[in-house]
Coordinates of C-alpha atoms and ligand atoms in Angstrom, one line a residue:
X1 CA 31.1 21.4 4.4
X2 CA 32.9 18.2 5.0
X3 CA 31.5 14.8 4.2
X4 CA 29.4 13.2 6.8
X5 CA 31.5 11.0 9.2
X6 CA 31.7 7.4 8.5
X7 CA 28.8 6.7 10.9
X8 CA 25.9 6.1 8.6
X9 CA 22.8 8.2 8.5
X10 CA 23.9 11.1 10.7
X11 CA 21.1 13.6 10.4
X12 CA 21.8 16.7 8.4
X13 CA 20.0 18.7 11.0
X14 CA 21.3 16.8 14.0
X15 CA 18.7 15.0 16.0
X16 CA 19.0 16.7 19.3
X17 CA 18.2 13.6 21.2
X18 CA 14.8 14.7 22.3
X19 CA 13.7 12.3 25.1
X20 CA 10.4 11.5 23.5
X21 CA 10.4 9.8 20.1
X22 CA 6.9 11.2 19.5
X23 CA 7.9 14.8 19.4
X24 CA 6.4 16.3 16.2
X25 CA 8.8 17.8 13.7
X26 CA 8.2 21.5 14.1
X27 CA 9.4 24.3 11.9
X28 CA 9.8 22.4 8.6
X29 CA 8.1 23.8 5.6
X30 CA 4.6 22.3 5.1
X31 CA 5.0 20.8 1.7
X32 CA 1.6 19.3 1.9
X33 CA 0.0 22.8 1.8
X34 CA 1.3 23.3 -1.7
X35 CA -0.8 22.6 -4.8
X36 CA -0.6 19.0 -6.0
X37 CA 0.9 17.8 -2.8
X38 CA 0.6 14.2 -3.9
X39 CA 3.3 14.6 -6.6
X40 CA 6.1 14.0 -4.2
X41 CA 4.3 13.1 -1.0
X42 CA 5.4 10.3 1.3
X43 CA 2.4 8.4 2.7
X44 CA 2.6 6.0 5.6
X45 CA 0.4 2.9 5.5
X46 CA -1.2 2.0 8.8
X47 CA -2.6 -1.5 9.2
X48 CA -4.8 -0.6 12.2
X49 CA -5.2 -4.0 13.8
X50 CA -1.4 -4.2 14.3
X51 CA -0.4 -0.6 14.9
X52 CA -1.4 0.4 18.4
X53 CA -4.0 -0.9 20.8
X54 CA -5.6 1.7 23.1
X55 CA -8.0 -0.5 25.0
X56 CA -6.0 -3.5 25.8
X57 CA -8.0 -6.1 23.9
X58 CA -5.0 -7.2 21.9
X59 CA -6.2 -5.6 18.6
X60 CA -4.9 -2.3 17.4
X61 CA -7.7 0.4 17.0
X62 CA -8.4 3.9 15.8
X63 CA -7.7 5.5 19.2
X64 CA -4.3 3.8 19.1
X65 CA -3.6 5.3 15.7
X66 CA -4.6 8.7 17.0
X67 CA -2.3 8.4 19.9
X68 CA 0.6 7.7 17.6
X69 CA 0.1 10.5 15.1
X70 CA 2.8 12.6 16.6
X71 CA 5.2 9.7 15.9
X72 CA 4.2 9.8 12.2
X73 CA 4.5 13.6 12.1
X74 CA 8.0 13.4 13.6
X75 CA 8.9 10.7 11.1
X76 CA 8.2 13.3 8.4
X77 CA 5.5 11.8 6.3
X78 CA 2.9 13.9 4.5
X79 CA -0.1 11.5 4.6
X80 CA -1.4 8.4 6.4
X81 CA -3.4 5.7 4.6
X82 CA -5.4 3.6 7.0
X83 CA -6.3 0.2 5.7
X84 CA -9.9 -1.1 6.2
X85 CA -11.3 -0.4 9.7
X86 CA -14.9 -1.2 8.6
X87 CA -17.1 -3.9 10.1
X88 CA -15.9 -7.2 8.7
X89 CA -16.0 -10.9 9.5
X90 CA -12.3 -10.8 8.7
X91 CA -12.2 -13.6 6.1
X92 CA -9.5 -11.4 4.4
X93 CA -8.3 -9.3 7.3
X94 CA -10.9 -6.5 6.7
X95 CA -10.9 -6.5 2.9
X96 CA -14.2 -8.3 3.2
X97 CA -16.5 -5.4 4.2
X98 CA -19.9 -5.9 5.7
X99 CA -20.7 -2.2 6.0
X100 CA -18.8 0.5 4.0
X101 CA -19.9 3.4 6.1
X102 CA -19.2 2.3 9.7
X103 CA -16.3 1.5 11.9
X104 CA -15.7 -2.1 13.2
X105 CA -16.8 -2.0 16.8
X106 CA -13.5 -3.6 18.0
X107 CA -11.7 -0.7 16.3
X108 CA -13.8 2.1 17.6
X109 CA -16.6 4.4 16.5
X110 CA -17.2 7.0 13.8
X111 CA -16.5 9.6 16.5
X112 CA -13.1 8.0 17.0
X113 CA -12.5 8.3 13.3
X114 CA -13.5 11.9 13.3
X115 CA -11.1 12.6 16.2
X116 CA -8.3 10.9 14.3
X117 CA -8.9 13.0 11.2
X118 CA -9.1 16.2 13.3
X119 CA -5.8 15.6 15.0
X120 CA -4.1 14.4 11.8
X121 CA -5.1 17.6 10.0
X122 CA -4.0 19.7 13.0
X123 CA -0.6 18.0 12.6
X124 CA -0.5 18.7 8.9
X125 CA -1.1 15.0 7.9
X126 CA -3.5 14.0 5.2
X127 CA -5.7 11.0 5.7
X128 CA -6.5 8.4 3.0
X129 CA -8.8 5.4 3.5
X130 CA -9.5 2.3 1.4
X131 CA -12.4 2.0 -1.0
X132 CA -12.9 -1.7 -1.8
X133 CA -15.1 -1.8 -4.9
X134 CA -14.4 -5.2 -6.4
X135 CA -16.2 -7.2 -3.8
X136 CA -18.0 -7.1 -0.5
X137 CA -18.2 -9.5 2.4
X138 CA -20.6 -12.3 2.0
X139 CA -22.0 -11.0 5.3
X140 CA -23.0 -7.7 3.6
X141 CA -26.8 -7.1 3.6
X142 CA -26.6 -6.8 -0.2
X143 CA -25.2 -10.3 -0.6
X144 CA -27.4 -11.8 2.1
X145 CA -30.4 -10.4 0.2
X146 CA -29.1 -11.7 -3.1
X147 CA -28.7 -15.2 -1.8
X148 CA -32.3 -15.5 -0.6
X149 CA -33.6 -13.9 -3.8
X150 CA -34.5 -15.7 -7.0
X151 CA -32.1 -16.0 -10.0
X152 CA -32.5 -12.9 -12.2
X153 CA -33.8 -10.8 -9.3
X154 CA -32.7 -7.2 -8.7
X155 CA -30.7 -8.2 -5.6
X156 CA -28.7 -10.8 -7.6
X157 CA -28.0 -8.2 -10.3
X158 CA -25.6 -6.5 -7.9
X159 CA -23.3 -9.5 -7.9
X160 CA -22.0 -11.9 -10.6
X161 CA -24.4 -14.8 -10.3
X162 CA -24.5 -17.3 -13.2
X163 CA -26.0 -20.8 -13.9
X164 CA -23.4 -23.6 -13.9
X165 CA -22.3 -25.7 -16.8
X166 CA -23.3 -29.3 -17.3
X167 CA -26.6 -31.0 -17.3
X168 CA -27.5 -29.9 -13.8
X169 CA -25.4 -26.8 -13.7
X170 CA -22.9 -28.8 -11.5
X171 CA -19.8 -27.3 -13.1
X172 CA -18.7 -23.7 -12.6
X173 CA -19.6 -21.2 -15.3
X174 CA -16.0 -20.9 -16.5
X175 CA -12.4 -21.7 -15.6
X176 CA -11.5 -18.6 -13.6
X177 CA -9.3 -19.1 -10.5
X178 CA -9.4 -17.3 -7.2
X179 CA -6.3 -15.2 -6.4
X180 CA -6.1 -17.1 -3.2
X181 CA -6.3 -20.5 -4.9
X182 CA -9.1 -22.8 -6.0
X183 CA -12.0 -22.0 -8.3
X184 CA -13.4 -18.4 -8.4
X185 CA -17.0 -19.7 -8.3
X186 CA -19.1 -21.0 -5.4
X187 CA -22.5 -22.5 -5.8
X188 CA -25.5 -21.5 -3.6
X189 CA -28.6 -23.4 -2.7
X190 CA -31.7 -21.6 -4.1
X191 CA -34.4 -20.4 -1.7
X192 CA -36.3 -23.7 -2.4
X193 CA -33.3 -25.7 -1.2
X194 CA -32.2 -27.1 -4.6
X195 CA -28.6 -26.6 -5.8
X196 CA -28.7 -23.3 -7.7
X197 CA -26.5 -20.6 -9.3
X198 CA -22.9 -19.9 -8.9
X199 CA -21.4 -16.5 -7.8
X200 CA -18.0 -15.2 -8.7
X201 CA -15.3 -14.4 -6.2
X202 CA -11.9 -13.5 -7.6
X203 CA -10.6 -13.7 -4.0
X204 CA -12.0 -15.8 -1.1
X205 CA -15.6 -17.3 -1.3
X206 CA -16.5 -14.8 1.5
X207 CA -15.7 -12.0 -1.0
X208 CA -18.4 -12.1 -3.7
X209 CA -17.5 -9.8 -6.7
X210 CA -19.8 -6.9 -7.4
X211 CA -21.3 -6.3 -10.9
X212 CA -20.0 -3.0 -12.0
X213 CA -22.3 -3.0 -15.0
X214 CA -25.2 -2.5 -12.5
X215 CA -26.2 1.1 -12.0
X216 CA -27.1 0.6 -8.3
X217 CA -23.6 -0.5 -7.6
X218 CA -22.2 2.6 -9.3
X219 CA -24.6 4.8 -7.2
X220 CA -23.8 3.1 -4.0
X221 CA -20.1 3.6 -4.3
X222 CA -20.6 7.3 -5.1
X223 CA -22.6 7.5 -1.8
X224 CA -19.7 5.7 0.0
X225 CA -17.1 8.1 -1.4
X226 CA -19.2 11.1 -0.4
X227 CA -19.7 9.6 3.1
X228 CA -16.0 9.5 3.9
X229 CA -15.4 12.9 2.2
X230 CA -18.0 14.3 4.6
X231 CA -15.9 12.7 7.4
X232 CA -12.9 14.7 6.2
X233 CA -10.8 12.3 4.3
X234 CA -8.3 13.6 1.8
X235 CA -8.3 10.7 -0.6
X236 CA -8.8 7.1 -1.3
X237 CA -6.7 4.0 -2.1
X238 CA -8.7 2.0 -4.6
X239 CA -8.4 -1.7 -3.9
X240 CA -7.8 -4.1 -6.9
X241 CA -8.7 -1.2 -9.2
X242 CA -7.9 -3.3 -12.3
X243 CA -10.5 -6.1 -11.9
X244 CA -13.8 -4.3 -11.4
X245 CA -15.1 -5.0 -14.9
X246 CA -15.2 -8.5 -16.4
X247 CA -15.7 -9.2 -20.1
X248 CA -19.5 -9.5 -20.4
X249 CA -19.6 -13.1 -21.8
X250 CA -17.2 -14.3 -19.1
X251 CA -15.0 -16.3 -21.4
X252 CA -12.5 -18.9 -20.1
X253 CA -9.2 -17.4 -19.1
X254 CA -6.9 -20.3 -19.8
X255 CA -3.8 -21.4 -17.8
X256 CA -1.5 -19.0 -16.0
X257 CA -4.1 -17.0 -14.2
X258 CA -2.5 -15.0 -11.3
X259 CA 0.8 -16.9 -11.6
X260 CA 2.0 -15.4 -14.8
X261 CA 2.0 -11.7 -14.3
X262 CA 3.2 -11.0 -17.8
X263 CA -0.1 -12.4 -19.1
X264 CA -2.4 -10.7 -16.6
X265 CA -3.5 -8.1 -19.0
X266 CA -4.8 -10.8 -21.3
X267 CA -7.2 -12.1 -18.7
X268 CA -10.9 -11.4 -19.3
X269 CA -11.1 -9.8 -15.8
X270 CA -8.0 -7.7 -15.9
X271 CA -7.4 -4.1 -16.8
X272 CA -10.4 -3.7 -19.1
X273 CA -10.9 -0.3 -20.8
X274 CA -14.4 0.0 -19.2
X275 CA -12.7 0.9 -15.9
X276 CA -11.6 4.3 -17.0
X277 CA -14.9 6.1 -17.5
X278 CA -15.8 5.0 -13.9
X279 CA -12.6 6.4 -12.5
X280 CA -13.1 9.6 -14.4
X281 CA -16.6 9.8 -12.7
X282 CA -14.9 9.4 -9.3
X283 CA -12.4 12.0 -10.1
X284 CA -15.2 14.4 -11.0
X285 CA -17.0 13.6 -7.8
X286 CA -13.9 14.2 -5.7
X287 CA -13.2 17.4 -7.5
X288 CA -16.7 18.9 -6.8
X289 CA -17.9 17.5 -3.4
X290 CA -17.6 20.2 -0.8
X291 CA -14.6 20.0 1.6
X292 CA -14.7 19.7 5.4
X293 CA -12.7 22.3 7.3
X294 CA -9.1 21.0 7.7
X295 CA -9.3 18.7 4.7
X296 CA -7.6 19.4 1.4
X297 CA -9.7 21.4 -1.1
X298 CA -11.7 19.3 -3.6
X299 CA -9.2 19.7 -6.4
X300 CA -6.4 18.3 -4.3
X301 CA -8.0 15.1 -3.2
X302 CA -6.1 12.0 -4.0
X303 CA -7.1 8.7 -5.7
X304 CA -4.4 6.1 -5.7
X305 CA -4.8 2.9 -7.7
X306 CA -3.9 -0.5 -6.3
X307 CA -3.6 -2.2 -9.7
X308 CA -1.4 -5.2 -10.3
X309 CA -0.5 -4.0 -13.8
X310 CA 3.1 -4.5 -14.6
X311 CA 3.4 -2.9 -18.0
X312 CA 4.2 0.7 -17.3
X313 CA 2.3 2.0 -20.2
X314 CA -0.9 0.2 -19.2
X315 CA -0.4 1.3 -15.6
X316 CA -0.1 4.9 -16.7
X317 CA -3.7 4.8 -18.0
X318 CA -5.0 4.8 -14.5
X319 CA -3.4 8.2 -13.9
X320 CA -4.2 9.8 -17.2
X321 CA -5.7 13.3 -17.2
X322 CA -9.0 13.4 -15.3
X323 CA -8.5 10.0 -13.5
X324 CA -6.4 9.1 -10.5
X325 CA -3.2 10.8 -9.5
X326 CA -1.1 7.8 -8.3
X327 CA -0.8 4.1 -9.0
X328 CA 1.5 2.0 -6.9
X329 CA 4.5 0.9 -8.8
X330 CA 4.6 -2.8 -7.9
X331 CA 7.2 -3.5 -10.5
X332 CA 9.6 -1.7 -8.2
X333 CA 8.6 -3.6 -5.2
X334 CA 8.9 -6.9 -7.0
X335 CA 12.2 -6.1 -8.7
X336 CA 15.1 -8.3 -7.6
X337 CA 18.2 -6.7 -6.0
X338 CA 20.0 -6.1 -9.3
X339 CA 21.3 -3.0 -10.9
X340 CA 20.2 -3.7 -14.4
X341 CA 16.7 -4.8 -13.5
X342 CA 16.2 -1.8 -11.2
X343 CA 17.4 0.5 -14.0
X344 CA 14.9 -1.0 -16.4
X345 CA 12.0 -0.6 -14.0
X346 CA 13.0 3.0 -13.1
X347 CA 13.5 4.1 -16.7
X348 CA 10.3 2.4 -17.9
X349 CA 8.2 3.8 -15.1
X350 CA 9.5 7.3 -15.2
X351 CA 9.0 7.5 -19.0
X352 CA 5.5 6.0 -18.9
X353 CA 4.3 8.3 -16.1
X354 CA 5.9 11.4 -17.6
X355 CA 3.9 10.8 -20.8
X356 CA 0.7 11.4 -18.8
X357 CA 2.2 14.0 -16.5
X358 CA 1.8 11.8 -13.4
X359 CA 4.2 11.0 -10.6
X360 CA 5.7 7.6 -10.3
X361 CA 4.5 6.1 -7.0
X362 CA 7.3 4.1 -5.5
X363 CA 6.6 1.3 -3.0
X364 CA 8.9 -1.2 -1.3
X365 CA 6.4 -2.9 1.0
X366 CA 2.8 -3.2 2.0
X367 CA 0.5 -5.4 4.1
X368 CA 0.6 -7.8 1.1
X369 CA 4.3 -8.2 0.5
X370 CA 7.2 -9.9 2.2
X371 CA 9.1 -7.3 4.2
X372 CA 12.1 -5.9 2.3
X373 CA 14.7 -7.0 4.9
X374 CA 13.6 -10.6 4.3
X375 CA 12.9 -10.3 0.6
X376 CA 16.4 -8.9 -0.1
X377 CA 18.1 -11.8 1.6
X378 CA 17.4 -11.6 5.3
X379 CA 19.8 -11.2 8.2
X380 CA 22.5 -8.6 7.9
X381 CA 22.5 -8.7 4.1
X382 CA 18.8 -8.1 3.9
X383 CA 19.0 -5.3 6.5
X384 CA 21.8 -3.6 4.6
X385 CA 20.0 -3.9 1.2
X386 CA 16.7 -2.7 2.8
X387 CA 18.5 0.4 4.0
X388 CA 20.0 1.0 0.6
X389 CA 16.6 0.4 -1.1
X390 CA 15.0 3.0 1.2
X391 CA 17.5 5.7 0.2
X392 CA 17.0 4.7 -3.5
X393 CA 13.2 5.0 -3.2
X394 CA 13.3 8.3 -1.4
X395 CA 15.7 9.9 -3.9
X396 CA 13.6 8.9 -7.0
X397 CA 11.3 11.5 -8.5
X398 CA 7.6 11.1 -7.5
X399 CA 5.7 9.9 -4.5
X400 CA 6.5 7.1 -2.1
X401 CA 4.6 4.8 0.4
X402 CA 6.1 3.4 3.6
X403 CA 4.4 0.5 5.3
X404 CA 4.3 0.5 9.1
X405 CA 7.4 -1.1 10.5
X406 CA 9.4 -0.6 7.2
X407 CA 11.0 2.4 9.0
X408 CA 12.0 0.0 11.8
X409 CA 13.6 -2.5 9.4
X410 CA 11.3 -5.3 10.7
X411 CA 11.8 -8.6 9.0
X412 CA 9.0 -10.9 8.0
X413 CA 7.8 -12.6 11.2
X414 CA 7.4 -16.4 11.3
X415 CA 4.1 -17.4 12.8
X416 CA 2.9 -20.7 14.1
X417 CA 0.5 -22.6 11.8
X418 CA -2.3 -22.2 14.3
X419 CA -2.1 -18.4 14.3
X420 CA -2.2 -17.9 10.5
X421 CA -5.3 -15.9 9.3
X422 CA -4.6 -15.3 5.7
X423 CA -7.1 -17.2 3.4
X424 CA -4.1 -18.1 1.3
X425 CA -3.0 -20.6 3.9
X426 CA -6.2 -22.7 3.8
X427 CA -6.9 -22.2 0.1
X428 CA -3.4 -23.2 -0.9
X429 CA -3.8 -26.5 1.0
X430 CA -1.3 -25.2 3.6
X431 CA 1.5 -24.7 1.0
X432 CA 1.5 -20.9 1.0
X433 CA 1.8 -19.3 4.4
X434 CA 0.4 -16.0 3.0
X435 CA 1.0 -12.5 4.1
X436 CA 0.5 -12.5 7.9
X437 CA 4.3 -12.3 8.6
X438 CA 4.3 -8.6 7.6
X439 CA 1.2 -7.9 9.6
X440 CA 2.6 -8.5 13.1
X441 CA 2.1 -5.7 15.6
X442 CA 4.6 -2.9 15.8
X443 CA 7.2 -3.1 18.6
X444 CA 7.1 0.3 20.3
X445 CA 9.1 -0.1 23.5
X446 CA 10.4 -2.5 26.1
X447 CA 12.1 -5.8 26.2
X448 CA 9.4 -8.3 25.6
X449 CA 6.2 -8.9 23.6
X450 CA 3.9 -7.1 23.1
X451 CA 6.6 -4.3 23.2
X452 CA 4.2 -1.5 24.1
X453 CA 1.7 -2.4 21.3
X454 CA -1.0 -3.4 23.8
X455 CA -1.5 -4.0 27.5
X456 CA -3.0 -7.5 26.6
X457 CA -1.1 -10.7 27.2
X458 CA 1.1 -11.5 24.1
X459 CA -1.0 -14.6 23.4
X460 CA -4.1 -12.4 23.2
X461 CA -2.6 -10.1 20.6
X462 CA -3.8 -9.9 17.0
X463 CA -0.6 -11.8 16.0
X464 CA 2.3 -12.9 18.3
X465 CA 5.5 -10.9 17.9
X466 CA 9.0 -12.6 17.8
X467 CA 10.9 -12.8 21.0
X468 CA 14.0 -11.1 19.5
X469 CA 12.5 -7.7 18.6
X470 CA 13.8 -5.7 21.6
X471 CA 16.5 -3.9 19.5
X472 CA 13.9 -3.1 16.8
X473 CA 11.5 -1.1 19.0
X474 CA 10.9 2.5 18.3
X475 CA 12.3 3.3 21.7
X476 CA 15.5 1.3 21.0
X477 CA 16.0 2.9 17.6
X478 CA 15.2 6.5 18.6
X479 CA 18.4 8.5 18.9
X480 CA 20.6 5.7 17.5
X481 CA 22.4 7.3 14.6
X482 CA 22.9 3.9 13.0
X483 CA 19.3 2.7 13.2
X484 CA 16.8 2.2 10.4
X485 CA 14.4 4.7 12.0
X486 CA 17.1 7.4 12.0
X487 CA 17.8 6.7 8.4
X488 CA 14.2 7.1 7.4
X489 CA 13.8 10.2 9.6
X490 CA 16.9 11.8 8.1
X491 CA 16.0 11.0 4.5
X492 CA 12.5 12.3 5.0
X493 CA 13.7 15.4 6.7
X494 CA 16.0 16.2 3.8
X495 CA 13.1 15.7 1.4
X496 CA 11.1 18.2 3.4
X497 CA 13.7 20.7 4.2
X498 CA 15.4 20.7 0.8
X499 CA 12.7 20.1 -1.8
X500 CA 14.5 21.9 -4.6
X501 CA 17.3 19.4 -5.2
X502 CA 14.9 16.5 -4.9
X503 CA 12.5 17.9 -7.4
X504 CA 15.1 18.2 -10.2
X505 CA 14.7 16.0 -13.3
X506 CA 16.1 12.5 -13.3
X507 CA 19.2 11.7 -15.3
X508 CA 20.4 8.2 -15.2
X509 CA 24.2 7.7 -15.1
X510 CA 26.6 5.1 -16.2
X511 CA 26.4 2.1 -18.6
X512 CA 23.3 -0.1 -18.6
X513 CA 25.2 -3.2 -17.5
X514 CA 27.1 -1.6 -14.5
X515 CA 26.7 -3.3 -11.2
X516 CA 25.7 0.1 -9.7
X517 CA 22.9 2.5 -10.5
X518 CA 23.4 6.2 -10.4
X519 CA 21.2 9.2 -11.2
X520 CA 21.3 12.9 -10.8
X521 CA 18.3 14.9 -9.6
X522 CA 19.0 18.2 -11.4
X523 CA 22.4 19.6 -10.8
X524 CA 22.6 19.4 -7.0
X525 CA 21.9 15.8 -5.9
X526 CA 23.3 12.6 -7.0
X527 CA 22.2 9.2 -5.8
X528 CA 24.4 6.1 -6.3
X529 CA 23.4 2.5 -5.4
X530 CA 26.1 -0.2 -5.4
X531 CA 24.3 -3.5 -6.0
X532 CA 27.5 -5.4 -6.7
X533 CA 30.2 -6.8 -4.5
X534 CA 33.0 -4.5 -5.6
X535 CA 33.4 -1.0 -4.1
X536 CA 32.4 1.9 -6.4
X537 CA 34.7 5.0 -6.1
X538 CA 33.2 8.4 -5.4
X539 CA 34.2 11.4 -7.4
X540 CA 36.9 13.5 -5.8
X541 CA 34.6 16.5 -5.2
X542 CA 31.6 14.5 -4.1
X543 CA 30.3 15.2 -0.6
X544 CA 28.3 12.5 1.0
X545 CA 25.1 13.9 2.4
X546 CA 23.6 10.7 3.5
X547 CA 24.6 7.0 3.2
X548 CA 22.9 3.8 4.1
X549 CA 26.1 2.3 5.4
X550 CA 29.5 3.8 6.4
X551 CA 31.5 5.0 3.4
X552 CA 35.2 4.8 4.0
X553 CA 38.2 5.6 1.7
X554 CA 35.8 7.4 -0.7
X555 CA 34.5 4.1 -1.9
X556 CA 30.8 3.0 -1.8
X557 CA 30.8 -0.5 -0.4
X558 CA 28.5 -3.3 -1.5
X559 CA 24.7 -3.0 -1.0
X560 CA 25.0 0.7 -0.2
X561 CA 23.3 3.9 -1.4
X562 CA 24.8 7.3 -1.0
X563 CA 23.2 10.7 -1.6
X564 CA 25.9 13.0 -2.8
X565 CA 25.7 16.8 -2.6
X566 CA 27.0 18.3 -5.8
X567 CA 26.5 22.0 -4.7
X568 CA 25.5 23.5 -1.4
X569 CA 21.8 22.9 -0.8
X570 CA 19.9 26.0 -0.6
Ligands
NOJ1 C1 -5.6 -6.0 -2.1 C2 -5.4 -5.9 -0.7 O1 -4.3 -5.1 -0.5 C3 -5.3 -7.3 -0.1 O2 -4.9 -7.3 1.2 C4 -6.6 -8.0 -0.3 O3 -6.5 -9.3 0.1 C5 -7.1 -7.9 -1.8 N1 -6.9 -6.7 -2.4 C6 -8.5 -8.3 -1.9 O4 -9.3 -7.2 -1.4

């Protein structure tokens, strides 16, 4: 076979130009049916409020997700993770949950969720949902009860209430800081009206931390896990999995909290050993709770840790035998666009996870991160690098997550001050604009906002979309051989159709200090990323299978990834 033409990302199995971009990908092997599907699965993260709005109120909803499942199936992902859709006052965009076993009325009903799961399973897609165990909303009945109950009462035991320091308890119990800025403690008035105890919130004050040393909290979360398993989910993403336990005497943390990630593991609320027996208990629950028809069998259910733990060895403890299967690799997401730094992260992550026989879980974006196109430099440089990063991620051994809109190459959107919702904006004294710029609704079609996301007026939508996204819509990118969408579809199709070459062991190539990064997957597939400005020559016999930018004169240009076929794919 000859090398692909210079036009980048021509599909291996040519995209036949189907008129509808939502046609499911038929006839490809269903990798997810295999045992341990999560080892090399690609999961798509849906942020439901900004995905697709079915009822025209300007907020995306569950029926909107259901209507777009064919699009995700056609994209070629294995699973869909839906971020919180539970009732919430939205102090932290839904990560402040007021009822863990219901659907927010503006997003639909439990019946809508069941219909979503049913259709996803019929399309061969697994469904993951969030479990948010570190905190609840302050509107949760548990917390409301705790606030009106006396110090030391059973209701207060569920949370982290403590008396303050100082003569009248006027100072917080310790120096802990909230991840969103400001102190991590808020004082409540006691039922008799006098200033009373303080409660801990590692995030916003509207997100009181639960006390994981309390048996009722443990029991309640088991009930929550069972509830969603009974509704057919295939696994859970565990929010801030590394902070559930705090050192019992709540010692001061000292300076550098949240800012200095290399010190995180020293904090008295980070990554404590007490976490692991709990996660082993959850694993056992998932492995024995009966399955709903269509869902994966009990032994195949997935737990994925969201743990901001950057030391690969410590991160690997979350996926040790009998615990979770995946933990997001945030070191990869945070890595600068630099060959040496990437090599270090990849080498360290692969070695640490191999030691516990777990897959590395690669991630380039999420609802918490600046979009790759912007993070890697913005404009045409950022777009070029984001394309190269996508092919790097999808060639690496292990699992991967794709955040909605990443496959469209969306940049971080700039939002007017008055539309910002992230608590970071207020709590940083308006110095940190927060994460809203990656949470802007998906542009589906058409030439102006809301680009098919909703039938509501643009000003009534969850977030306003930029005026210049016409060329970024799904409709505009579908069938365009040079689009980001085609690149993702093609790479995912190759992963699905040719699992053998992409399951070979990883061998890193070249010197540590090269400005390019290369690796072989077994003997058939080679991936080379050129991070530097100078072109990198291809070997004479190399056949380019897929490239993130045109490759001319057998040289890989700057900021480009190529997948090279070393022998015919089976
Ligand atoms: C991690 C979630 O991804 C983020 O959006 C949220 O603000 C924090 N956890 C707190 O729940």
